[in-house]
Structures are given as structure tokens and as C-alpha cells.
Coordinates of C-alpha atoms in Angstrom, one line a residue:
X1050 CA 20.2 12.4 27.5
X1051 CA 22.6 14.3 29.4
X1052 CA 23.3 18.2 29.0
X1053 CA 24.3 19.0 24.9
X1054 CA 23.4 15.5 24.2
X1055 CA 20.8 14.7 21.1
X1056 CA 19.3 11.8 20.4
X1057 CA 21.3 10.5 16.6
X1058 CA 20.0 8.0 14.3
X1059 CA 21.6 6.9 11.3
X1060 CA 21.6 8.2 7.8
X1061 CA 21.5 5.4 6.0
X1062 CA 19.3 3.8 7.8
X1063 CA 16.2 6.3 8.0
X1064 CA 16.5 5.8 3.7
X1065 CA 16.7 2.6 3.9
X1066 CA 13.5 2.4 6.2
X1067 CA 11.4 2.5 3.4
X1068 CA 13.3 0.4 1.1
X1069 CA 11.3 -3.2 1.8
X1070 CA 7.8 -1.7 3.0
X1071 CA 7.8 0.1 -0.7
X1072 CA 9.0 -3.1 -2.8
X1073 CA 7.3 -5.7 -0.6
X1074 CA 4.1 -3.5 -1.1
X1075 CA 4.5 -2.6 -4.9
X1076 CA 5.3 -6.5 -5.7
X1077 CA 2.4 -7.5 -4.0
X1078 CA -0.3 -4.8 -6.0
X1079 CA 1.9 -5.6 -9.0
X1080 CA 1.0 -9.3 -8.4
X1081 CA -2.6 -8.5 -7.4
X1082 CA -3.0 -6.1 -10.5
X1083 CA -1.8 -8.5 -13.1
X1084 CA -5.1 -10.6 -12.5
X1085 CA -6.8 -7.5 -13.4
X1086 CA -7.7 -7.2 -17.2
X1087 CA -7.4 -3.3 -17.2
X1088 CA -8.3 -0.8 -20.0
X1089 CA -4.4 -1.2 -21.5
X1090 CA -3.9 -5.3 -21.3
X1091 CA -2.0 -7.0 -19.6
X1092 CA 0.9 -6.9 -21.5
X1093 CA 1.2 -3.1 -22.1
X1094 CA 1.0 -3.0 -18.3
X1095 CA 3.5 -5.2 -17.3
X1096 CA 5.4 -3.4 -20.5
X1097 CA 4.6 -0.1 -18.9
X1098 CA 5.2 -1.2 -15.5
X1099 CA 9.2 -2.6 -16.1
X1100 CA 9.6 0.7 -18.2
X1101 CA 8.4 3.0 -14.4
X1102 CA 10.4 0.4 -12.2
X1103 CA 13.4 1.2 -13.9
X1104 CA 13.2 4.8 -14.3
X1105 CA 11.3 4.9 -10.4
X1106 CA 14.4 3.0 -9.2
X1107 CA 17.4 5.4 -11.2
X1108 CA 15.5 8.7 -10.4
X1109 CA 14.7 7.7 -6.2
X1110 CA 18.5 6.8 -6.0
X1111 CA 20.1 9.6 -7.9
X1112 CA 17.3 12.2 -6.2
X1113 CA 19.1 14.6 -3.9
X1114 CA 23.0 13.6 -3.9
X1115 CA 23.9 16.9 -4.0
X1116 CA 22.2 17.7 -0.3
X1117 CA 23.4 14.5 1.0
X1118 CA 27.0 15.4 -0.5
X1119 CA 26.5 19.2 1.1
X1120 CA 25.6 17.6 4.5
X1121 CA 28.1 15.2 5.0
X1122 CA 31.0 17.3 3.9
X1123 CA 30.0 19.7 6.9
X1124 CA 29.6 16.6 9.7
X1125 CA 30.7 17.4 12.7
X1126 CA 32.1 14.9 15.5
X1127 CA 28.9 13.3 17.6
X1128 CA 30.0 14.7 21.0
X1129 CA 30.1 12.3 24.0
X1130 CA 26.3 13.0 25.1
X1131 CA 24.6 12.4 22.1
X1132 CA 22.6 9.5 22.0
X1133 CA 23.1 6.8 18.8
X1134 CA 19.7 4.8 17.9
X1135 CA 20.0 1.8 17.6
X1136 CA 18.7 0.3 14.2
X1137 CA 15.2 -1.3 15.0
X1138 CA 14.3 1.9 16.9
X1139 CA 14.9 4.0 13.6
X1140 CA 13.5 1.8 11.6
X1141 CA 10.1 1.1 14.0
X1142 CA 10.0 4.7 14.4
X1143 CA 10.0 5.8 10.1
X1144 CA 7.6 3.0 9.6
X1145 CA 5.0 3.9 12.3
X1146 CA 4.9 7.5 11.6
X1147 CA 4.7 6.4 7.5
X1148 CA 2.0 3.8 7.8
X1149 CA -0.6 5.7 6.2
X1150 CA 1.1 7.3 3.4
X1151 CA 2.6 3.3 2.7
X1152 CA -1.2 2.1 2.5
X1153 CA -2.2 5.2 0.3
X1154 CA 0.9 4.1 -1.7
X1155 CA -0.5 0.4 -2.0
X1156 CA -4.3 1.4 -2.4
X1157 CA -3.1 4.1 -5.8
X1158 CA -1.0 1.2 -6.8
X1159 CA -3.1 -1.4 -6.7
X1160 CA -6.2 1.0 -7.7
X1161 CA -4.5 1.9 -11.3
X1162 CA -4.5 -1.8 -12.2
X1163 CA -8.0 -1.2 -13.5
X1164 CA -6.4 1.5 -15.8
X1165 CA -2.6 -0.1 -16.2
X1166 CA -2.6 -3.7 -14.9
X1167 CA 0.6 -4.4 -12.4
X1168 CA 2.0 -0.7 -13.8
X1169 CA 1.7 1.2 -10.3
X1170 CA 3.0 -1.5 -8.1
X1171 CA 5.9 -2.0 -10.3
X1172 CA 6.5 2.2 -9.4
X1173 CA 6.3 1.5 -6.4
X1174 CA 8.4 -1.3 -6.0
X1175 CA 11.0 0.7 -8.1
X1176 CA 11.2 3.1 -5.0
X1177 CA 11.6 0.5 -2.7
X1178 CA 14.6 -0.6 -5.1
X1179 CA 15.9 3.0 -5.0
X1180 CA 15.8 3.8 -1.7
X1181 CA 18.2 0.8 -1.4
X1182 CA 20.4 1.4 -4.1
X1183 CA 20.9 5.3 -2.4
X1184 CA 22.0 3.6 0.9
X1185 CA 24.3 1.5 -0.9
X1186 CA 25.7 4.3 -2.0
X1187 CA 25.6 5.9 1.1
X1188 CA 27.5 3.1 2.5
X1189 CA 30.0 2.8 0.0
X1190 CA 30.7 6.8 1.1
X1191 CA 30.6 5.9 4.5
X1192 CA 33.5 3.2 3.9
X1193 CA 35.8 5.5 2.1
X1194 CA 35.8 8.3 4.5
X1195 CA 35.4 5.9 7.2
X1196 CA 32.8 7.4 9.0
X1197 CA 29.2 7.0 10.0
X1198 CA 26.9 9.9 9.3
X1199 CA 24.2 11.0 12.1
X1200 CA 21.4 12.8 12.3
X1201 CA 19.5 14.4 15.2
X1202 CA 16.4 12.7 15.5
X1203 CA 13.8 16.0 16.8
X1204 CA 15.2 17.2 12.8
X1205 CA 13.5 14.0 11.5
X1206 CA 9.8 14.4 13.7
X1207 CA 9.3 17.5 10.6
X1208 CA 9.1 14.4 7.8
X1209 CA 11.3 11.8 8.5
X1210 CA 13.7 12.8 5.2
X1211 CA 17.3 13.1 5.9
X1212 CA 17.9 16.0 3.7
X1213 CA 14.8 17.6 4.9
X1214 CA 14.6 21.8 5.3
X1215 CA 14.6 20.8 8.8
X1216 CA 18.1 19.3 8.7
X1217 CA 20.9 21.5 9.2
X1218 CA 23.7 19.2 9.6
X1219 CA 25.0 15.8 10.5
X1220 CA 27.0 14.3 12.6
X1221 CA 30.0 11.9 12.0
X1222 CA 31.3 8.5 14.7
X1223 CA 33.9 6.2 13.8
X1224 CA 32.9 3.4 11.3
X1225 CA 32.2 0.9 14.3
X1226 CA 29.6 2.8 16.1
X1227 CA 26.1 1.7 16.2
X1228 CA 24.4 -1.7 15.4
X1229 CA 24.7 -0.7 11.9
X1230 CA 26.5 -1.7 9.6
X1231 CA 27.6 1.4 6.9
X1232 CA 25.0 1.4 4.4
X1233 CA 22.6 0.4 7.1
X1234 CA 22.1 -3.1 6.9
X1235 CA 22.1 -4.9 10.1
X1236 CA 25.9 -5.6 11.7
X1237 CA 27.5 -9.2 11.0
X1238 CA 28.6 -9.9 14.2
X1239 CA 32.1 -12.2 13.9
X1240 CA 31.3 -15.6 15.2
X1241 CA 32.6 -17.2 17.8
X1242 CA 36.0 -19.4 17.4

């Protein structure tokens, strides 16, 4: 990086880092704790566990629009030294540095089968879900105002969360910047004709 310049990574894609680590995890303790009796049943946990997937997923993609409102209404323009991230960078980088809280996540989950068969796993897969559903809706944002949101990467080191304390602002590119698509799925590139 040149003088002024930050290092950038995507928005949408630091939330959607999580996203398949979360479900992926959660599906498989949900599927593990289902062969677990449990004090409840079966039944009442896989009851119990639909019931906390659903509320999991609405709460974890309504959680904090206000911030991520607040934020993007006071983007600035990336300057011509700042750095953009590509996608598998962001996404290697949230996932090393949350290794250990994901296994935690995966040991509690599949843990409280012996309590609530396939109940914690289904939470945590409801996360996963919602952490997808908020970069939808990040990218549907992100269409309409045509413009990708930014943020400085040494503001993630303090967490990783894009709204965290340590976050003071983002920073806007045109809608074609990056490897990302908005939302931050990976780009379709147009085939060749």
C-alpha cells in the first residue's frame, strides 16, 4: 500500500463468511444429534430445533440494520490507494481467525443433543441461514444505490464484525469493483462468444 492507501474488504462478504461454516456445521450436529435419544425425544427436539432455526435465522438477519444503515449512509469514496481484497482472502482470513469459536459452536451444538436431540445444531444452522439472508439484503442495497460498501480491514483485526465499535466508517466503489459480486457471492464472469 501506497501513502493514504488501506487495505478494503467487502461488507457483504465478511457476513457472509460465516454463512456456510455455521449451516454446514449445525446440519451436521443436527444430523449427528438426532441419533441421540436425549432427555426430551426425538421429536420434541427436532420440534424444538425447527421452532430455534427459524427464529435463529429472522433474529441474525434483522440484528443490527440500523448500524449497517448508519454506516453506509456516511461511505465515503475508496480513494485511489486503498487496496480492495479480493474475496477468498476475506473469506480465508474471517474463517482462520474464527476456527475455534466455529468448533465451540459445533461441540455446544452437538453437546445439547443429550439434553435436546438435533435442537442446537438446528440454532446453529439457523445462523448460518441468517447471515445469508443479511447479505442478501445487503446486496439488494448495494444494487439500488449502485455501490459496493468497504471496509478497512486493520477495523476488522478487533473481531471481524462489520458494524463492530472498531468501525467507524465505510467506504463506497462503483458496483463493478472487486471479484464480488453485490451481496458477496462470487462474480459470474460473462462467457465467452
Amino acid at each position: 500500500m501506497t501513502r493514504g492507501g488501506h487495505g478494503l474488504a467487502r461488507v457483504a462478504v465478511v457476513v457472509r463468511a460465516g454463512a456456510a461454516p455455521l449451516f454446514w456445521l449445525g446440519g451436521l450436529a443436527a444430523g449427528l444429534g438426532v441419533l441421540v435419544p436425549g432427555i426430551t425425544g426425538r421429536r420434541i427436539g427436532v420440534m424444538a430445533g425447527a421452532a430455534l432455526f427459524l427464529i435463529t435465522a429472522a433474529v441474525v438477519a434483522y440484528l443490527r440494520r440500523g448500524r449497517y444503515g448508519a454506516l453506509t449512509r456516511g461511505a465515503s469514496r475508496a480513494g485511489r490507494h486503498d487496496v480492495l481484497q479480493d474475496r477468498a482472502v476475506t473469506l480465508r482470513v474471517w474463517r482462520r481467525g474464527h476456527r475455534w469459536w466455529l468448533l465451540l459452536a459445533f461441540a455446544a451444538a452437538f453437546g445439547s443433543a443429550f439434553a435436546v436431540p438435533a435442537a442446537g445444531g438446528m440454532l446453529l444452522a439457523g445462523a448460518g441461514v441468517g447471515l445469508w439472508l443479511k447479505s442478501a439484503w445487503i446486496g439488494r442495497r448495494e444494487r439500488a444505490e449502485e455501490t459496493l460498501w468497504w471496509v478497512r480491514v486493520d477495523w476488522l483485526r478487533a473481531g471481524g464484525r462489520p458494524v463492530g465499535k472498531a468501525v467507524k466508517a465505510y467506504r463506497g466503489t462503483g458496483i463493478a469493483a472487486g471479484d464480488a459480486a453485490p451481496g458477496g457471492a462470487r462474480r459470474r464472469t460473462a462467457a465467452l462468444v
